[in-house]
Amino acid sequence: MKILVTGGTGYIGSHTAVELHHAGYDIIAIDNFDNSYPDVLDNIKKITGKELAFEKVDIRDKQALKSFINKHKDIEAVIHFAAFKAVGESVQLPLKYYENNVGGTVNLLEALRENNINNIVFSSSCTVYGEANPPVDENCPISSAQSPYGNTKQICEEVLFDQTKTCDLKVVSLRYFNPVGAHDSALIGELPIGVPNNLVPFITQTAIGKRDMLTVHGNDYPTPDGTCIRDYIHVVDLAKAHVAALKFLREKKYKESFSIFNLGTGKGNSVLEVIQTFEKVNSVKLNYKIGPRRIGDVVQIYASCNKALKELGWKTERDLENCMVTSWAWEKHLKQLAIGH
Ligand code: UD1
């Protein structure tokens, strides 16, 4: 079965390409290298021992995308990662996000429709739930998005849902909680662009000396230690969920044309727990201070993963300690390569 991975050199895309390879799939990837580098392809090859079939295609370029897909009519399913993901930037540059994330998805759907390619796994986010009572399951209502980025995820889900009503399209939308960690080889991981917004890249960059100090955004929340709680999921576990989602589509296990799964560990950890775990497993002291709350943060969210377990036969295998060990190994690898340093 030939699988197209859009955004195949990105953080989750690259780990998924590796897991698809291990599962025996024939993969072709596209990316525009907007937030990744061609070196990722070499590193994937170092891990799998096989060249990843790849073409540089920007999903905003409708004609280029169509002619690429016309050349690969044997694609049976698409895993669609290609999207911008910086929440803060999306507030500054909303059109950039709508054009790429929503417009690119529309372009992709048109090209797939023309070629009768009817299976998509979509990269969505728990951000669609906003402030909710955890554990959050898939029936939890969507709340209005806190950022243009979050809105693009909601809109794309709606676009995909509407499209399933017009043809044989089958969609699995995977709502990720907080993806962290890196491949055990430390050859692929999340590449930093500018000052990270997210907690774990900020921790590793502070520990390595690239940032002076981490600020914990608020310790007066109604949680046991006063800091916010999230569900941190290892990117390799997440990648394996995509393999499970493909199997679900291939074996026609779906009850509806549009299926949603939450992907998390089912366990919440506070910001301070993440910091303490990082310090403990890596024997590193982290420079941090408590600062004010960050606008837009929800107090606590973690997933109910029962549906993914029951219907995809998937659950996480790694814990927070492994997330922190692999994130740190990746940061040290980036330093050696002088990437982002
Ligand atoms: C963020 C995005 C979310 C996206 C997800 C993907 C926002 C508001 N939300 O989720 O849309 O799907 O990333 O990874 O950006 N923290 C600190 N200090 C820091 C950075 C973070 O204390 O320097 C805290 C935050 O306040 C939060 C927790 O760490 O409590 C996790 O933050 P982050 O990694 O940015 O993820 P989310 O905000 O949960």
CSV table of C-alpha atoms and ligand atoms in Angstrom, one decimal:
chain,number,residue,atom,x,y,z
A,1,MET,CA,0.0,0.0,0.0
A,2,LYS,CA,1.5,3.3,-1.1
A,3,ILE,CA,1.1,6.2,1.4
A,4,LEU,CA,1.6,9.9,0.8
A,5,VAL,CA,2.9,11.8,3.8
A,6,THR,CA,2.5,15.6,3.5
A,7,GLY,CA,4.9,17.5,5.7
A,8,GLY,CA,7.1,14.3,5.7
A,9,THR,CA,10.3,16.0,6.9
A,10,GLY,CA,8.6,17.8,9.8
A,11,TYR,CA,8.6,16.8,13.4
A,12,ILE,CA,5.7,14.3,13.5
A,13,GLY,CA,5.9,13.6,9.8
A,14,SER,CA,9.5,12.4,10.0
A,15,HIS,CA,8.8,10.1,12.9
A,16,THR,CA,5.7,8.7,11.2
A,17,ALA,CA,7.7,8.1,8.0
A,18,VAL,CA,10.1,5.9,10.1
A,19,GLU,CA,7.3,4.0,11.7
A,20,LEU,CA,5.5,3.4,8.4
A,21,HIS,CA,8.7,2.1,7.0
A,22,HIS,CA,9.0,-0.3,10.0
A,23,ALA,CA,5.4,-1.4,9.3
A,24,GLY,CA,6.3,-2.3,5.7
A,25,TYR,CA,4.5,0.5,3.9
A,26,ASP,CA,5.6,2.0,0.6
A,27,ILE,CA,5.9,5.7,1.4
A,28,ILE,CA,6.3,8.9,-0.6
A,29,ALA,CA,6.7,12.2,1.2
A,30,ILE,CA,6.4,15.9,0.2
A,31,ASP,CA,7.4,19.0,2.1
A,32,ASN,CA,8.3,22.6,1.2
A,33,PHE,CA,11.1,22.7,3.9
A,34,ASP,CA,9.5,25.8,5.4
A,35,ASN,CA,10.1,24.5,8.9
A,36,SER,CA,12.4,21.5,8.2
A,37,TYR,CA,15.6,20.8,6.3
A,38,PRO,CA,16.6,18.4,3.5
A,39,ASP,CA,19.1,16.7,6.0
A,40,VAL,CA,16.1,15.1,7.6
A,41,LEU,CA,15.9,12.8,4.6
A,42,ASP,CA,19.5,11.6,5.2
A,43,ASN,CA,18.7,11.1,8.8
A,44,ILE,CA,15.6,9.0,8.1
A,45,LYS,CA,17.7,6.9,5.8
A,46,LYS,CA,20.3,6.4,8.5
A,47,ILE,CA,17.5,5.1,10.8
A,48,THR,CA,15.6,2.9,8.2
A,49,GLY,CA,18.5,2.0,5.9
A,50,LYS,CA,16.2,3.1,3.0
A,51,GLU,CA,16.0,6.2,0.9
A,52,LEU,CA,12.6,7.9,1.5
A,53,ALA,CA,10.9,8.7,-1.8
A,54,PHE,CA,10.5,12.5,-1.7
A,55,GLU,CA,9.5,15.5,-3.7
A,56,LYS,CA,9.6,19.1,-2.7
A,57,VAL,CA,6.0,20.3,-3.1
A,58,ASP,CA,4.3,23.2,-1.5
A,59,ILE,CA,0.6,22.4,-0.8
A,60,ARG,CA,-0.3,26.0,-1.5
A,61,ASP,CA,0.7,25.5,-5.1
A,62,LYS,CA,-2.4,23.8,-6.4
A,63,GLN,CA,-1.0,23.0,-9.8
A,64,ALA,CA,2.2,21.5,-8.5
A,65,LEU,CA,0.3,19.5,-6.0
A,66,LYS,CA,-2.1,18.2,-8.7
A,67,SER,CA,0.6,17.3,-11.1
A,68,PHE,CA,2.5,15.5,-8.3
A,69,ILE,CA,-0.6,13.4,-7.3
A,70,ASN,CA,-1.5,12.8,-11.0
A,71,LYS,CA,1.9,11.1,-11.3
A,72,HIS,CA,1.3,9.0,-8.2
A,73,LYS,CA,-2.2,7.6,-8.9
A,74,ASP,CA,-1.3,4.5,-6.9
A,75,ILE,CA,-1.4,6.3,-3.6
A,76,GLU,CA,-4.0,4.7,-1.5
A,77,ALA,CA,-4.0,6.9,1.6
A,78,VAL,CA,-2.6,10.2,2.7
A,79,ILE,CA,-1.4,11.3,6.1
A,80,HIS,CA,-1.7,15.0,6.1
A,81,PHE,CA,0.7,16.8,8.4
A,82,ALA,CA,1.8,19.8,6.3
A,83,ALA,CA,0.7,22.9,8.3
A,84,PHE,CA,2.1,25.8,10.2
A,85,LYS,CA,1.9,25.4,13.9
A,86,ALA,CA,3.2,28.4,15.8
A,87,VAL,CA,0.3,29.7,17.8
A,88,GLY,CA,1.8,33.2,18.4
A,89,GLU,CA,2.8,33.7,14.8
A,90,SER,CA,-0.7,32.7,13.7
A,91,VAL,CA,-2.1,35.7,15.7
A,92,GLN,CA,0.3,38.0,13.9
A,93,LEU,CA,-0.1,36.5,10.5
A,94,PRO,CA,-3.5,34.8,10.3
A,95,LEU,CA,-3.7,34.9,6.5
A,96,LYS,CA,-0.5,32.9,6.3
A,97,TYR,CA,-2.1,30.2,8.5
A,98,TYR,CA,-5.5,30.2,6.7
A,99,GLU,CA,-3.8,30.1,3.2
A,100,ASN,CA,-1.5,27.2,4.1
A,101,ASN,CA,-3.4,25.1,6.6
A,102,VAL,CA,-6.9,25.5,5.2
A,103,GLY,CA,-6.1,26.4,1.5
A,104,GLY,CA,-3.5,23.7,1.3
A,105,THR,CA,-6.0,21.1,2.7
A,106,VAL,CA,-8.6,22.2,0.1
A,107,ASN,CA,-6.0,21.9,-2.7
A,108,LEU,CA,-5.1,18.4,-1.4
A,109,LEU,CA,-8.8,17.3,-1.3
A,110,GLU,CA,-9.3,18.5,-4.9
A,111,ALA,CA,-6.3,16.6,-6.1
A,112,LEU,CA,-7.4,13.5,-4.2
A,113,ARG,CA,-10.9,13.7,-5.5
A,114,GLU,CA,-9.7,13.9,-9.1
A,115,ASN,CA,-7.7,10.8,-8.6
A,116,ASN,CA,-10.2,8.9,-6.5
A,117,ILE,CA,-7.9,8.6,-3.5
A,118,ASN,CA,-10.2,8.2,-0.6
A,119,ASN,CA,-8.3,7.7,2.7
A,120,ILE,CA,-6.9,10.5,4.8
A,121,VAL,CA,-5.4,10.6,8.2
A,122,PHE,CA,-5.5,14.2,9.4
A,123,SER,CA,-3.3,15.9,12.0
A,124,SER,CA,-5.6,17.7,14.4
A,125,SER,CA,-5.1,19.0,17.9
A,126,CYS,CA,-6.6,18.9,21.4
A,127,THR,CA,-6.6,22.7,21.1
A,128,VAL,CA,-10.1,22.2,19.6
A,129,TYR,CA,-11.5,21.4,23.0
A,130,GLY,CA,-10.4,24.6,24.8
A,131,GLU,CA,-11.0,24.6,28.5
A,132,ALA,CA,-12.7,21.2,29.2
A,133,ASN,CA,-13.1,18.8,32.1
A,134,PRO,CA,-10.5,16.1,31.9
A,135,PRO,CA,-10.2,13.3,31.0
A,136,VAL,CA,-11.4,14.6,27.7
A,137,ASP,CA,-13.1,12.2,25.3
A,138,GLU,CA,-14.0,12.6,21.7
A,139,ASN,CA,-17.6,13.6,22.6
A,140,CYS,CA,-16.4,16.7,24.4
A,141,PRO,CA,-17.8,19.8,22.6
A,142,ILE,CA,-15.5,21.9,20.5
A,143,SER,CA,-15.0,25.4,22.0
A,144,SER,CA,-14.2,28.5,20.0
A,145,ALA,CA,-10.6,28.6,19.0
A,146,GLN,CA,-8.1,30.7,21.0
A,147,SER,CA,-5.9,31.4,18.0
A,148,PRO,CA,-6.0,31.4,14.2
A,149,TYR,CA,-3.8,28.3,14.3
A,150,GLY,CA,-6.4,26.5,16.5
A,151,ASN,CA,-9.1,27.8,14.2
A,152,THR,CA,-7.4,26.3,11.1
A,153,LYS,CA,-7.5,22.9,12.8
A,154,GLN,CA,-11.3,23.3,13.5
A,155,ILE,CA,-12.0,24.5,10.0
A,156,CYS,CA,-10.0,21.7,8.4
A,157,GLU,CA,-11.9,19.1,10.4
A,158,GLU,CA,-15.2,20.7,9.1
A,159,VAL,CA,-13.9,20.9,5.5
A,160,LEU,CA,-12.9,17.2,5.7
A,161,PHE,CA,-16.2,16.2,7.3
A,162,ASP,CA,-18.2,18.1,4.6
A,163,GLN,CA,-16.2,16.5,1.9
A,164,THR,CA,-16.9,13.0,3.2
A,165,LYS,CA,-20.6,13.7,2.4
A,166,THR,CA,-19.8,14.2,-1.3
A,167,CYS,CA,-17.8,11.1,-2.2
A,168,ASP,CA,-16.2,7.9,-0.8
A,169,LEU,CA,-13.7,9.8,1.3
A,170,LYS,CA,-12.9,8.3,4.7
A,171,VAL,CA,-11.2,10.5,7.2
A,172,VAL,CA,-9.5,9.7,10.5
A,173,SER,CA,-8.8,12.9,12.4
A,174,LEU,CA,-6.2,12.5,15.2
A,175,ARG,CA,-6.4,15.1,17.9
A,176,TYR,CA,-2.9,15.2,19.5
A,177,PHE,CA,-2.4,16.3,23.0
A,178,ASN,CA,1.2,17.7,23.7
A,179,PRO,CA,3.7,15.9,21.4
A,180,VAL,CA,7.2,15.9,22.9
A,181,GLY,CA,10.4,13.7,22.8
A,182,ALA,CA,12.5,12.6,19.9
A,183,HIS,CA,13.6,9.4,18.1
A,184,ASP,CA,15.9,7.1,20.2
A,185,SER,CA,18.7,7.6,17.7
A,186,ALA,CA,18.6,11.4,18.3
A,187,LEU,CA,18.7,11.8,14.5
A,188,ILE,CA,15.3,13.3,14.2
A,189,GLY,CA,13.3,15.5,16.5
A,190,GLU,CA,11.6,18.9,16.7
A,191,LEU,CA,13.6,21.6,15.0
A,192,PRO,CA,13.5,24.9,16.7
A,193,ILE,CA,12.5,28.1,14.9
A,194,GLY,CA,13.3,31.2,16.9
A,195,VAL,CA,12.4,31.3,20.5
A,196,PRO,CA,10.3,28.3,21.3
A,197,ASN,CA,6.7,28.7,22.6
A,198,ASN,CA,6.4,25.2,23.8
A,199,LEU,CA,7.6,24.0,27.2
A,200,VAL,CA,9.9,21.1,26.4
A,201,PRO,CA,12.0,22.8,23.7
A,202,PHE,CA,12.3,25.8,26.0
A,203,ILE,CA,13.5,23.5,28.8
A,204,THR,CA,16.1,21.8,26.7
A,205,GLN,CA,17.4,25.1,25.2
A,206,THR,CA,17.7,26.5,28.7
A,207,ALA,CA,19.5,23.5,30.0
A,208,ILE,CA,22.0,23.6,27.1
A,209,GLY,CA,22.6,27.3,27.7
A,210,LYS,CA,20.9,28.8,24.7
A,211,ARG,CA,18.3,30.5,26.9
A,212,ASP,CA,19.1,32.1,30.2
A,213,MET,CA,16.1,31.0,32.1
A,214,LEU,CA,12.8,29.2,31.7
A,215,THR,CA,9.7,31.1,33.0
A,216,VAL,CA,7.0,28.9,34.4
A,217,HIS,CA,3.8,30.7,33.3
A,218,GLY,CA,1.9,30.9,36.5
A,219,ASN,CA,1.8,28.9,39.7
A,220,ASP,CA,-1.5,30.1,41.1
A,221,TYR,CA,-3.8,27.8,39.1
A,222,PRO,CA,-6.2,25.5,40.9
A,223,THR,CA,-4.0,22.4,40.5
A,224,PRO,CA,-2.0,20.5,43.2
A,225,ASP,CA,1.2,22.5,42.6
A,226,GLY,CA,-0.4,25.5,41.1
A,227,THR,CA,1.0,25.0,37.6
A,228,CYS,CA,-0.9,24.0,34.5
A,229,ILE,CA,-1.5,20.3,33.6
A,230,ARG,CA,-1.0,18.8,30.1
A,231,ASP,CA,-0.9,15.4,28.6
A,232,TYR,CA,2.6,15.0,27.2
A,233,ILE,CA,2.8,12.2,24.5
A,234,HIS,CA,6.0,10.8,23.0
A,235,VAL,CA,6.3,11.5,19.3
A,236,VAL,CA,7.2,7.9,18.6
A,237,ASP,CA,4.0,6.7,20.3
A,238,LEU,CA,2.1,9.3,18.3
A,239,ALA,CA,3.8,8.2,15.0
A,240,LYS,CA,2.7,4.6,15.8
A,241,ALA,CA,-0.9,5.8,16.2
A,242,HIS,CA,-0.8,6.9,12.5
A,243,VAL,CA,0.2,3.4,11.5
A,244,ALA,CA,-2.8,2.1,13.6
A,245,ALA,CA,-5.1,4.7,11.9
A,246,LEU,CA,-4.1,3.5,8.5
A,247,LYS,CA,-4.8,-0.1,9.4
A,248,PHE,CA,-8.2,1.0,10.7
A,249,LEU,CA,-8.9,2.6,7.3
A,250,ARG,CA,-7.5,-0.3,5.3
A,251,GLU,CA,-9.6,-2.8,7.2
A,252,LYS,CA,-12.7,-0.6,7.0
A,253,LYS,CA,-13.2,-0.7,10.7
A,254,TYR,CA,-14.9,2.7,10.7
A,255,LYS,CA,-18.5,3.1,11.5
A,256,GLU,CA,-18.7,6.6,10.0
A,257,SER,CA,-16.9,8.3,7.1
A,258,PHE,CA,-15.3,10.8,9.6
A,259,SER,CA,-13.7,9.3,12.7
A,260,ILE,CA,-12.0,11.2,15.5
A,261,PHE,CA,-9.5,9.9,18.0
A,262,ASN,CA,-7.8,11.6,20.9
A,263,LEU,CA,-4.1,10.8,21.2
A,264,GLY,CA,-2.6,11.2,24.6
A,265,THR,CA,-1.3,9.2,27.5
A,266,GLY,CA,-4.4,9.6,29.6
A,267,LYS,CA,-2.2,11.1,32.3
A,268,GLY,CA,-1.7,14.8,33.1
A,269,ASN,CA,1.5,16.3,34.3
A,270,SER,CA,2.1,19.7,35.7
A,271,VAL,CA,4.8,22.1,34.4
A,272,LEU,CA,6.8,21.6,37.6
A,273,GLU,CA,6.5,17.8,37.3
A,274,VAL,CA,7.9,18.1,33.8
A,275,ILE,CA,10.8,20.2,35.0
A,276,GLN,CA,11.6,17.9,37.9
A,277,THR,CA,11.4,14.9,35.7
A,278,PHE,CA,13.8,16.5,33.2
A,279,GLU,CA,16.3,17.4,36.0
A,280,LYS,CA,16.1,13.9,37.6
A,281,VAL,CA,16.5,11.7,34.5
A,282,ASN,CA,19.2,13.8,32.9
A,283,SER,CA,21.0,14.9,36.1
A,284,VAL,CA,20.8,18.5,34.9
A,285,LYS,CA,19.8,21.5,37.0
A,286,LEU,CA,17.5,23.8,35.2
A,287,ASN,CA,17.4,27.6,35.7
A,288,TYR,CA,13.8,28.6,36.1
A,289,LYS,CA,11.6,31.2,37.7
A,290,ILE,CA,7.9,31.6,38.3
A,291,GLY,CA,6.3,34.2,36.1
A,292,PRO,CA,2.8,35.4,35.4
A,293,ARG,CA,0.1,33.4,33.7
A,294,ARG,CA,0.3,33.2,29.8
A,295,ILE,CA,-2.9,34.4,28.1
A,296,GLY,CA,-4.9,31.7,26.5
A,297,ASP,CA,-3.6,28.8,28.7
A,298,VAL,CA,-6.2,26.3,29.9
A,299,VAL,CA,-5.8,25.1,33.5
A,300,GLN,CA,-5.6,21.4,32.8
A,301,ILE,CA,-6.3,19.0,30.0
A,302,TYR,CA,-5.5,15.4,29.4
A,303,ALA,CA,-7.0,12.8,27.2
A,304,SER,CA,-9.3,9.9,27.6
A,305,CYS,CA,-7.7,7.3,25.3
A,306,ASN,CA,-10.3,4.6,25.6
A,307,LYS,CA,-11.6,5.0,22.0
A,308,ALA,CA,-8.1,4.8,20.5
A,309,LEU,CA,-7.4,1.7,22.5
A,310,LYS,CA,-10.7,0.0,21.7
A,311,GLU,CA,-11.0,0.9,18.0
A,312,LEU,CA,-7.4,1.4,16.9
A,313,GLY,CA,-5.8,-1.1,19.3
A,314,TRP,CA,-3.3,1.6,20.2
A,315,LYS,CA,-1.9,3.0,23.4
A,316,THR,CA,1.2,4.8,24.5
A,317,GLU,CA,4.3,2.7,25.5
A,318,ARG,CA,6.5,5.5,26.8
A,319,ASP,CA,6.5,7.6,29.9
A,320,LEU,CA,7.4,11.2,30.7
A,321,GLU,CA,10.9,10.1,31.8
A,322,ASN,CA,11.6,8.7,28.3
A,323,CYS,CA,10.2,11.9,26.8
A,324,MET,CA,12.7,13.9,28.8
A,325,VAL,CA,15.7,11.6,28.0
A,326,THR,CA,15.1,11.6,24.3
A,327,SER,CA,14.3,15.4,24.1
A,328,TRP,CA,17.6,16.1,25.9
A,329,ALA,CA,19.6,13.7,23.6
A,330,TRP,CA,18.1,15.5,20.6
A,331,GLU,CA,19.0,19.0,22.0
A,332,LYS,CA,22.6,17.8,22.4
A,333,HIS,CA,22.6,16.4,18.9
A,334,LEU,CA,21.4,19.8,17.6
A,335,LYS,CA,24.2,21.5,19.5
A,336,GLN,CA,26.8,19.2,17.8
A,337,LEU,CA,25.4,20.2,14.4
A,338,ALA,CA,25.2,23.8,15.5
A,339,ILE,CA,21.6,23.9,14.4
A,340,GLY,CA,19.7,26.7,16.1
A,341,HIS,CA,22.9,27.4,18.2
B,1,UD1,C1,0.5,24.5,22.6
B,1,UD1,C2,-0.5,25.2,21.7
B,1,UD1,C3,-1.5,24.2,21.1
B,1,UD1,C4,-0.7,23.2,20.3
B,1,UD1,C5,0.3,22.5,21.2
B,1,UD1,C6,1.2,21.6,20.3
B,1,UD1,C7,-0.8,27.4,22.8
B,1,UD1,C8,-1.7,28.3,23.6
B,1,UD1,N1,-1.3,26.2,22.6
B,1,UD1,O1,-0.2,23.8,23.6
B,1,UD1,O2,-2.4,24.9,20.3
B,1,UD1,O3,-1.6,22.2,19.8
B,1,UD1,O4,1.1,23.5,21.8
B,1,UD1,O5,2.3,21.3,20.9
B,1,UD1,O6,0.4,27.7,22.5
B,1,UD1,N2,4.9,26.8,29.7
B,1,UD1,C9,5.7,27.4,30.6
B,1,UD1,N3,6.8,28.1,30.1
B,1,UD1,C10,7.2,28.1,28.8
B,1,UD1,C11,6.4,27.4,27.9
B,1,UD1,C12,5.3,26.8,28.3
B,1,UD1,O7,5.4,27.5,31.8
B,1,UD1,O8,8.2,28.7,28.5
B,1,UD1,C13,3.7,26.1,30.1
B,1,UD1,C14,2.5,26.6,29.5
B,1,UD1,O9,2.0,27.7,30.2
B,1,UD1,C15,1.6,25.3,29.6
B,1,UD1,C16,2.6,24.2,29.5
B,1,UD1,O10,3.8,24.7,29.7
B,1,UD1,O11,1.0,25.3,30.9
B,1,UD1,C17,2.6,23.6,28.1
B,1,UD1,O12,2.8,24.7,27.1
B,1,UD1,P1,3.1,24.4,25.6
B,1,UD1,O13,4.2,23.5,25.4
B,1,UD1,O14,3.2,25.7,24.9
B,1,UD1,O15,1.8,23.6,25.1
B,1,UD1,P2,0.2,24.1,25.1
B,1,UD1,O16,0.1,25.5,25.4
B,1,UD1,O17,-0.5,23.1,26.0
